[in-house]
Every structure is written in C-alpha cells, then in structure tokens.
Short mmCIF file of C-alpha atoms in Angstrom, two decimals:
data_model
loop_
_atom_site.label_atom_id
_atom_site.label_comp_id
_atom_site.label_asym_id
_atom_site.label_seq_id
_atom_site.Cartn_x
_atom_site.Cartn_y
_atom_site.Cartn_z
CA MET A 1 -14.59 70.46 -10.48
CA LEU A 2 -13.51 67.18 -12.33
CA GLU A 3 -10.06 68.22 -12.24
CA ILE A 4 -10.11 69.08 -8.35
CA ILE A 5 -11.65 65.42 -7.61
CA VAL A 6 -9.06 63.69 -10.34
CA LEU A 7 -6.09 65.22 -9.34
CA PRO A 8 -5.39 63.07 -6.11
CA LEU A 9 -6.64 60.00 -7.97
CA LEU A 10 -3.94 60.37 -10.80
CA THR A 11 -1.28 59.23 -8.23
CA MET A 12 -3.18 55.93 -7.94
CA VAL A 13 -1.03 52.92 -9.19
CA THR A 14 -3.04 49.70 -8.27
CA CYS A 15 -5.56 48.42 -10.49
CA LYS A 16 -8.03 47.97 -7.53
CA GLU A 17 -7.74 51.58 -6.57
CA THR A 18 -8.00 52.73 -10.21
CA ARG A 19 -11.19 50.61 -10.50
CA ALA A 20 -12.41 52.20 -7.22
CA ALA A 21 -11.73 55.86 -8.55
CA ILE A 22 -13.33 55.20 -11.81
CA ILE A 23 -16.62 54.04 -10.14
CA ALA A 24 -16.35 56.76 -7.83
CA LEU A 25 -16.47 59.34 -10.39
CA HIS A 26 -19.40 57.48 -12.30
CA LYS A 27 -21.42 57.65 -9.07
CA ASN A 28 -20.76 61.40 -8.92
CA GLY A 29 -22.36 61.95 -12.15
CA PHE A 30 -19.47 62.04 -14.54
CA THR A 31 -19.97 60.14 -18.14
CA GLY A 32 -17.61 57.70 -19.45
CA LYS A 33 -16.23 60.52 -21.93
CA ASP A 34 -15.62 62.71 -18.87
CA ILE A 35 -13.64 59.82 -17.08
CA VAL A 36 -11.69 59.15 -20.21
CA ALA A 37 -10.44 62.81 -20.46
CA THR A 38 -8.64 62.49 -17.14
CA LYS A 39 -6.36 59.58 -18.70
CA ILE A 40 -6.71 57.75 -15.22
CA ALA A 41 -6.96 54.47 -17.44
CA PRO A 42 -7.51 53.30 -21.03
CA LYS A 43 -10.65 54.08 -22.77
CA SER A 44 -11.52 50.38 -23.05
CA THR A 45 -10.74 49.80 -19.54
CA ILE A 46 -12.80 52.47 -18.06
CA TYR A 47 -15.77 51.46 -20.10
CA ARG A 48 -15.53 47.88 -19.02
CA PHE A 49 -15.39 48.96 -15.26
CA ILE A 50 -18.46 51.11 -15.54
CA LYS A 51 -20.35 48.15 -17.59
CA ASN A 52 -19.40 45.37 -14.91
CA PHE A 53 -20.39 47.86 -12.02
CA LYS A 54 -23.83 48.43 -13.70
CA GLU A 55 -24.47 44.74 -14.25
CA ARG A 56 -23.19 43.34 -10.92
CA GLY A 57 -23.65 46.62 -8.65
CA SER A 58 -20.13 46.03 -6.97
CA ILE A 59 -16.79 47.02 -7.82
CA LEU A 60 -15.29 43.65 -6.91
CA VAL A 61 -13.92 41.76 -9.49
CA LYS A 62 -15.50 38.18 -10.34
CA LYS A 63 -13.26 35.32 -9.15
CA ALA A 64 -12.15 33.57 -12.42
CA SER A 65 -13.30 30.07 -12.69
CA GLY A 66 -9.63 28.98 -13.82
CA ARG A 67 -9.14 25.81 -15.90
CA PRO A 68 -11.83 23.15 -15.78
CA ARG A 69 -10.86 20.17 -13.74
CA LYS A 70 -10.28 17.12 -15.83
CA SER A 71 -12.13 14.89 -13.32
CA SER A 72 -15.41 14.62 -11.59
CA LYS A 73 -15.46 13.95 -7.67
CA ARG A 74 -16.95 10.54 -8.74
CA GLN A 75 -13.87 9.78 -10.93
CA ASP A 76 -11.63 11.27 -8.08
CA ARG A 77 -13.04 8.71 -5.70
CA LEU A 78 -12.36 6.17 -8.36
CA LEU A 79 -8.61 6.97 -8.33
CA LYS A 80 -8.72 6.70 -4.83
CA ARG A 81 -10.14 3.34 -4.69
CA ILE A 82 -7.54 2.19 -7.39
CA GLN A 83 -4.62 3.48 -5.33
CA LEU A 84 -5.69 1.77 -2.25
CA ARG A 85 -6.24 -1.43 -3.99
CA ASP A 86 -2.50 -1.35 -4.86
CA ARG A 87 -0.39 1.00 -2.60
CA SER A 88 2.76 0.44 -4.64
CA ALA A 89 1.07 1.51 -8.07
CA THR A 90 3.19 4.45 -9.69
CA SER A 91 1.53 7.59 -10.81
CA ALA A 92 1.92 6.79 -14.53
CA GLU A 93 0.50 3.36 -13.87
CA LEU A 94 -2.43 4.90 -12.08
CA ALA A 95 -2.87 7.43 -15.14
CA GLN A 96 -3.00 4.42 -17.44
CA GLU A 97 -5.71 2.74 -15.47
CA TRP A 98 -7.61 6.08 -14.83
CA GLN A 99 -7.66 6.41 -18.61
CA GLN A 100 -9.53 3.11 -18.92
CA ALA A 101 -12.29 4.66 -16.75
CA GLY A 102 -12.64 7.48 -19.17
CA VAL A 103 -10.38 10.16 -17.40
CA SER A 104 -7.26 11.51 -19.75
CA ALA A 105 -4.92 12.70 -17.41
CA SER A 106 -1.27 13.11 -16.71
CA ALA A 107 0.71 11.41 -13.83
CA ARG A 108 1.27 14.91 -12.42
CA THR A 109 -2.50 15.34 -12.25
CA VAL A 110 -2.90 11.86 -10.57
CA ARG A 111 -0.24 12.89 -7.88
CA ARG A 112 -2.31 16.11 -7.34
CA ARG A 113 -5.47 14.35 -6.98
CA LEU A 114 -4.13 11.71 -4.44
CA LEU A 115 -2.43 14.33 -2.65
CA GLU A 116 -6.01 16.15 -2.11
CA ASP A 117 -6.85 12.97 -0.47
CA GLY A 118 -3.79 12.86 1.80
CA LEU A 119 -2.02 10.07 -0.15
CA VAL A 120 1.62 10.78 -0.42
CA SER A 121 4.29 8.72 -1.66
CA ARG A 122 6.38 7.49 0.78
CA ARG A 123 9.38 4.76 1.20
CA ALA A 124 7.52 1.45 2.33
CA ALA A 125 8.53 0.64 6.04
CA LYS A 126 10.18 -2.79 6.39
CA LYS A 127 8.65 -5.20 8.67
CA PRO A 128 8.61 -8.98 9.26
CA LEU A 129 5.99 -10.79 7.60
CA LEU A 130 3.22 -11.88 10.26
CA SER A 131 1.55 -14.94 9.75
CA LYS A 132 -1.96 -15.57 11.30
CA LYS A 133 -0.11 -17.59 13.85
CA ASN A 134 2.11 -14.54 14.48
CA ILE A 135 -0.72 -12.16 14.74
CA ARG A 136 -2.51 -14.48 17.22
CA ASP A 137 0.40 -15.01 19.72
CA ARG A 138 1.03 -11.17 19.52
CA LEU A 139 -2.47 -10.47 20.71
CA ILE A 140 -2.16 -13.14 23.49
CA PHE A 141 1.24 -11.55 24.50
CA CYS A 142 -0.24 -8.22 24.70
CA ARG A 143 -3.39 -9.10 26.43
CA LYS A 144 -1.33 -10.87 29.17
CA TYR A 145 0.74 -7.74 29.71
CA SER A 146 -1.84 -5.04 28.81
CA GLU A 147 -2.16 -4.11 32.69
CA TRP A 148 1.57 -3.70 33.25
CA THR A 149 2.90 -0.18 33.99
CA ALA A 150 6.24 1.29 33.30
CA GLU A 151 7.23 0.57 36.70
CA ASP A 152 6.35 -3.23 35.89
CA TRP A 153 8.51 -3.28 32.72
CA GLY A 154 11.29 -1.70 34.58
CA LYS A 155 11.84 -5.23 36.07
CA VAL A 156 12.59 -6.88 32.86
CA ILE A 157 15.96 -7.46 31.16
CA PHE A 158 15.61 -7.28 27.49
CA SER A 159 18.12 -9.21 25.56
CA ASP A 160 18.87 -10.19 21.55
CA GLU A 161 21.81 -10.76 19.13
CA ALA A 162 22.58 -8.27 16.25
CA PRO A 163 25.12 -8.10 13.40
CA PHE A 164 27.14 -5.16 12.72
CA ARG A 165 29.08 -4.60 9.40
CA LEU A 166 31.96 -2.39 8.22
CA PHE A 167 31.81 0.54 6.01
CA GLY A 168 28.22 1.73 7.10
CA ALA A 169 26.65 -1.18 5.79
CA SER A 170 24.74 -1.50 9.06
CA GLY A 171 22.17 1.27 8.19
CA LYS A 172 21.61 4.35 5.78
CA ARG A 173 23.72 7.47 5.54
CA LEU A 174 22.42 10.79 4.38
CA VAL A 175 24.94 13.62 3.18
CA ARG A 176 24.41 17.26 1.81
CA ARG A 177 26.07 18.03 -1.44
CA ARG A 178 26.20 20.40 -4.18
CA LYS A 179 25.46 19.74 -7.89
CA GLY A 180 28.25 17.80 -9.46
CA GLU A 181 29.54 16.31 -6.11
CA ARG A 182 27.70 12.92 -6.13
CA TYR A 183 30.85 11.09 -6.28
CA HIS A 184 33.04 13.38 -4.10
CA GLN A 185 35.04 11.30 -1.61
CA SER A 186 33.28 13.08 1.19
CA CYS A 187 29.87 12.21 -0.36
CA VAL A 188 30.44 8.56 -1.03
CA MET A 189 29.70 5.52 1.40
CA PRO A 190 32.31 2.85 0.56
CA THR A 191 31.04 -0.70 0.26
CA VAL A 192 32.82 -4.13 -0.07
CA LYS A 193 31.53 -7.27 -1.68
CA HIS A 194 31.73 -9.24 1.60
CA PRO A 195 32.12 -6.90 4.43
CA ASP A 196 33.41 -8.20 7.78
CA THR A 197 30.31 -8.91 10.05
CA ILE A 198 30.40 -8.79 13.80
CA HIS A 199 27.63 -10.76 15.73
CA VAL A 200 27.09 -9.49 19.41
CA TRP A 201 24.75 -10.42 22.25
CA GLY A 202 23.41 -7.72 24.92
CA CYS A 203 21.00 -7.00 27.28
CA PHE A 204 19.72 -3.93 28.86
CA SER A 205 17.02 -2.65 31.33
CA SER A 206 15.60 0.53 32.81
CA LYS A 207 18.56 0.83 35.10
CA GLY A 208 20.88 0.88 31.78
CA VAL A 209 22.79 -1.47 29.56
CA GLY A 210 24.19 -4.52 30.66
CA SER A 211 26.69 -6.85 29.37
CA LEU A 212 27.58 -6.89 25.53
CA THR A 213 29.76 -9.91 24.26
CA ILE A 214 31.04 -10.29 20.82
CA LEU A 215 30.93 -13.62 19.48
CA PRO A 216 34.13 -15.31 17.91
CA LYS A 217 34.23 -14.87 13.88
CA ASN A 218 32.43 -17.24 12.00
CA THR A 219 30.91 -18.62 15.00
CA ALA A 220 27.07 -18.99 15.05
CA MET A 221 24.91 -18.65 18.37
CA ASN A 222 24.19 -22.35 19.43
CA LYS A 223 22.67 -23.49 22.79
CA GLU A 224 26.36 -24.15 24.15
CA TRP A 225 27.29 -20.84 23.26
CA TYR A 226 24.07 -19.14 24.55
CA GLN A 227 24.42 -20.87 27.88
CA ASN A 228 27.73 -19.87 28.16
CA THR A 229 26.80 -16.26 27.39
CA LEU A 230 24.10 -16.42 29.94
CA GLN A 231 26.51 -17.67 32.63
CA GLN A 232 28.99 -15.34 31.97
CA GLN A 233 26.99 -11.89 30.91
CA LEU A 234 23.48 -12.24 31.94
CA LEU A 235 23.93 -13.40 35.52
CA PRO A 236 26.53 -10.69 36.53
CA THR A 237 24.36 -8.17 34.91
CA THR A 238 21.12 -9.22 36.99
CA GLN A 239 23.39 -8.92 40.04
CA GLN A 240 24.63 -5.57 39.39
CA GLN A 241 21.43 -4.14 38.31
CA PHE A 242 18.92 -5.61 40.74
CA GLY A 243 20.77 -7.44 43.39
CA GLU A 244 18.40 -9.61 45.45
CA GLU A 245 15.60 -8.13 43.58
CA GLN A 246 13.58 -10.54 41.76
CA CYS A 247 13.63 -9.47 37.77
CA ILE A 248 12.31 -10.76 34.56
CA PHE A 249 14.38 -12.08 31.56
CA GLN A 250 13.14 -11.58 28.04
CA HIS A 251 14.53 -13.45 25.09
CA ASP A 252 12.87 -14.34 21.52
CA GLY A 253 12.04 -17.69 20.29
CA ALA A 254 15.14 -18.43 18.42
CA PRO A 255 16.04 -22.17 18.66
CA CYS A 256 19.08 -21.80 20.74
CA HIS A 257 16.84 -19.98 23.14
CA LYS A 258 14.17 -22.78 23.41
CA ALA A 259 16.60 -25.63 23.69
CA LYS A 260 15.66 -27.99 26.53
CA VAL A 261 18.93 -27.51 27.96
CA ILE A 262 18.70 -23.70 28.15
CA THR A 263 15.22 -23.95 29.75
CA LYS A 264 16.30 -26.31 32.18
CA TRP A 265 19.52 -24.08 33.31
CA LEU A 266 17.30 -20.84 33.41
CA GLY A 267 14.93 -22.93 35.61
CA ASP A 268 17.94 -24.06 37.74
CA GLN A 269 19.13 -20.28 38.15
CA ASN A 270 15.59 -19.36 39.10
CA VAL A 271 15.35 -17.08 36.27
CA GLU A 272 11.96 -15.99 35.48
CA ILE A 273 11.09 -15.69 31.78
CA LEU A 274 8.83 -13.14 30.12
CA GLY A 275 6.63 -14.54 27.69
CA PRO A 276 6.01 -16.77 25.53
CA TRP A 277 7.35 -14.20 23.12
CA PRO A 278 5.58 -13.97 20.00
CA GLY A 279 7.53 -14.75 16.80
CA ASN A 280 8.55 -11.99 14.14
CA SER A 281 7.87 -9.18 16.59
CA PRO A 282 11.09 -6.87 16.83
CA ASP A 283 8.60 -3.71 17.38
CA LEU A 284 7.75 -5.14 20.76
CA ASN A 285 11.33 -5.42 21.95
CA PRO A 286 12.94 -1.97 22.87
CA ILE A 287 16.55 -3.21 22.35
CA GLU A 288 15.93 -3.37 18.55
CA ASN A 289 15.71 0.54 18.80
CA LEU A 290 18.85 0.50 20.97
CA TRP A 291 20.67 -1.37 18.43
CA SER A 292 19.69 1.13 15.68
CA ILE A 293 20.90 3.69 17.84
CA LEU A 294 24.14 2.16 18.43
CA LYS A 295 24.62 1.30 14.78
CA ARG A 296 24.29 4.92 13.86
CA ARG A 297 26.72 5.79 16.24
CA VAL A 298 29.18 3.28 15.32
CA ASP A 299 28.95 4.32 11.79
CA LYS A 300 29.69 7.84 12.51
CA GLN A 301 33.20 6.56 13.79
CA LYS A 302 33.85 5.03 10.49
CA PRO A 303 35.93 2.04 11.71
CA THR A 304 38.07 0.50 8.86
CA ASN A 305 38.78 -3.08 10.29
CA SER A 306 37.38 -5.53 12.38
CA ASP A 307 39.32 -4.82 15.40
CA LYS A 308 38.37 -1.07 15.17
CA LEU A 309 34.87 -2.06 14.82
CA GLN A 310 34.79 -4.18 18.12
CA GLU A 311 36.73 -1.34 19.95
CA VAL A 312 34.33 1.13 18.71
CA LEU A 313 31.31 -0.91 19.52
CA MET A 314 32.08 -1.47 23.30
CA LYS A 315 32.92 2.22 23.64
CA GLU A 316 29.70 3.18 22.21
CA TRP A 317 27.82 0.58 24.08
CA VAL A 318 28.84 1.71 27.68
CA ALA A 319 28.21 5.52 26.69
CA ILE A 320 24.50 4.83 26.35
CA SER A 321 22.97 6.59 29.08
CA GLN A 322 20.62 5.36 31.47
CA ASP A 323 18.00 8.00 30.62
CA LEU A 324 17.87 6.62 27.14
CA ALA A 325 17.62 3.13 28.23
CA GLN A 326 14.78 4.24 30.66
CA LYS A 327 12.61 5.71 28.03
CA LEU A 328 12.87 2.95 25.62
CA ILE A 329 11.60 0.87 28.71
CA GLU A 330 8.57 3.16 29.32
CA SER A 331 7.64 2.78 25.88
CA MET A 332 6.25 -0.71 26.57
CA PRO A 333 2.93 0.18 27.61
CA SER A 334 2.24 2.27 24.38
CA ARG A 335 3.63 -0.68 22.24
CA ILE A 336 1.28 -3.13 23.73
CA ALA A 337 -1.43 -0.78 23.76
CA GLU A 338 -0.90 -0.16 19.89
CA VAL A 339 -0.51 -3.53 18.95
CA LEU A 340 -4.06 -4.42 20.55
CA LYS A 341 -5.65 -1.20 18.91
CA LYS A 342 -4.27 -2.70 15.51
CA LYS A 343 -5.55 -6.20 16.14
CA GLY A 344 -1.90 -7.76 16.10
CA GLN A 345 -0.55 -5.91 13.38
CA HIS A 346 2.84 -3.97 13.41
CA CYS A 347 3.06 -0.90 15.56
CA LYS A 348 5.21 2.33 14.93
CA TYR A 349 8.16 1.24 17.02
#
C-alpha cells in the first residue's frame, strides 16, 4: 500500500511538493520510519517536516525574520530629520552624524533608509537666488495676472537676450559609450579656454517666433542699441503677427530696458508693457525654454567658428514651429498658478 501511494510522489522535485507529500503520508498513518524507507527525502528532513507540522499544524514554512535592522523607526526618523536639515550632506557624512546618535551603519545603509522615505540623490536644479523683494514682486505680478487665460497670454510678445557659445558650451551633452571609450573622439565634447560668444535678442508669441538679431561682437546691449533693436525688430514683428490688433510687450527689468529714453519711446509708439516684471524670474518667461531648445539644436549642428554659429542660429530659429511657440505660451497660466501655490518660490519651468 505504501509503495502504491509513494510511487507517483517519487517524481516530485521541489521542496514544497516534497514537504506536502511527506505530510500526506504522515496523515495517512505512516510512521517516520516508513516514510524514510521511501527515500523521498533525507531522514533528517523528513523528521523535521513532521515535527514542524505537529507544532504549527501547517505545512507552510514560517517566513524567516532575516537579518535584524540596525536602526529603529525612531532612529530612522532622526536620520530623515538630519538629511532634511542639510539636503547636500553625503551619505558618508550622514552615517557619521547618525553614529553620534548611537547608530553604527554604513553609507549604503543610510542610502537605503533614505530611499524608503522617498529621499533620492539628484543633481540640484540651478535657479537664480530669490531675495525677499524678488519673492514679493513675483507674488504681486502673479496675483495681477492670475485670472488671465491662455487666450489672454496669446496677445503677449515675450522677449529676451541670450548668449550662444561654440563647442557645445551652451549646454550639456550626453553620449553612450562602451568601457574604455571615455576619450574616444566621438565621445568627447571639445572645449576651449575662451570660446567665441554671440549675443542675440529675440522675441516670440503664440503666433510663432519673431525677429532674431545678433549683436556685433564685443558689443553690450545698451539703451542706444536696445532702442534701435526695438525699432528695427520689434515693430515689424508686431505688425506682421498682430497687424492692427493691440498686443502687449514683455521685457525684463534690465537697466537698458528701464532707461527713461526707452520708456518714453515705447510710450510714443503706443506699446503696452506687461508688468512690472519681477526680477530673477526666468521661470516665468517662456522664451527661456525656447532658448534652451534652440541651444540644443544649435549644439547638434556642431558649428566650428563664429560665422557658422550665426548661420546655424538663424536657420534653427526660423525652423521653430508655431505649435511649439503656442504650447510655451499656453503654459503661462500654469506657471502663474504654481508660483502662487509656492508662495513666490521657483516653479518647475
């Protein structure tokens, strides 16, 4: 009878199935000696399974507790507070400070504990320093325009100046490489000590990009140059994009923008100004995102001299689609709402 029951069980290979077979035989009245005779498992294993079943009444294996944690929940909360007090502290520094609180743990353990709380190491975002005045001005501006819709923002022409440099210095470049290819020519971003830099002024609206003008080399934007740029570039853009329809012009608080002669000239031309624009607030100006896109596109072309850089700049500028421009303008209500929600602090844009 035992042989009849056991024969199909001898083909079982997994520990879980073997355990179930041994307990089944035990329940059917077979002794440990009888089950050992079947050679279904080692003698010690069979007797251990039977003993555990008698003690717990189940064939399920009790989950192992694993290695004890080196820290308690209270100590974990202390580590979290230490990290939030100094966001830039390294895991090794945190381990040392945690050790002073009585927890001897490695930097790796520190990283695991912080990860459990959702604290992951990331590169810090670079944003302009905001003074109390900047924060106050940002709130005033955002409250003033909090009711504006995407359609309202569609009547605004945004403008700004930006520098462009040779050899990809305008931004970052990621490459995929194999081991040992770090310095392969195709994986290196060339740099020079004093790269040629081109300064440009540009504007755009929901209707697309407007004019882009390149300042002469070694020329800073002053009130004379700015007035000439507005005369030669802004007015034709407003006429082309809006015709006789009234539009609103945005520029930041740079000294040359706030000069009395510029304010008077804009008034004489019946140009309505958005603002006053808060200082240190590039996150509120969608043209900053346009500059980033343009810089990436220019860097991909890998211009090797100043003339080629200017040529690529103008080519890529006019290639920017109206859909992209419109999407950036339509983000304005979200930018305003986020700054208000964060009480004047930086938004994600």
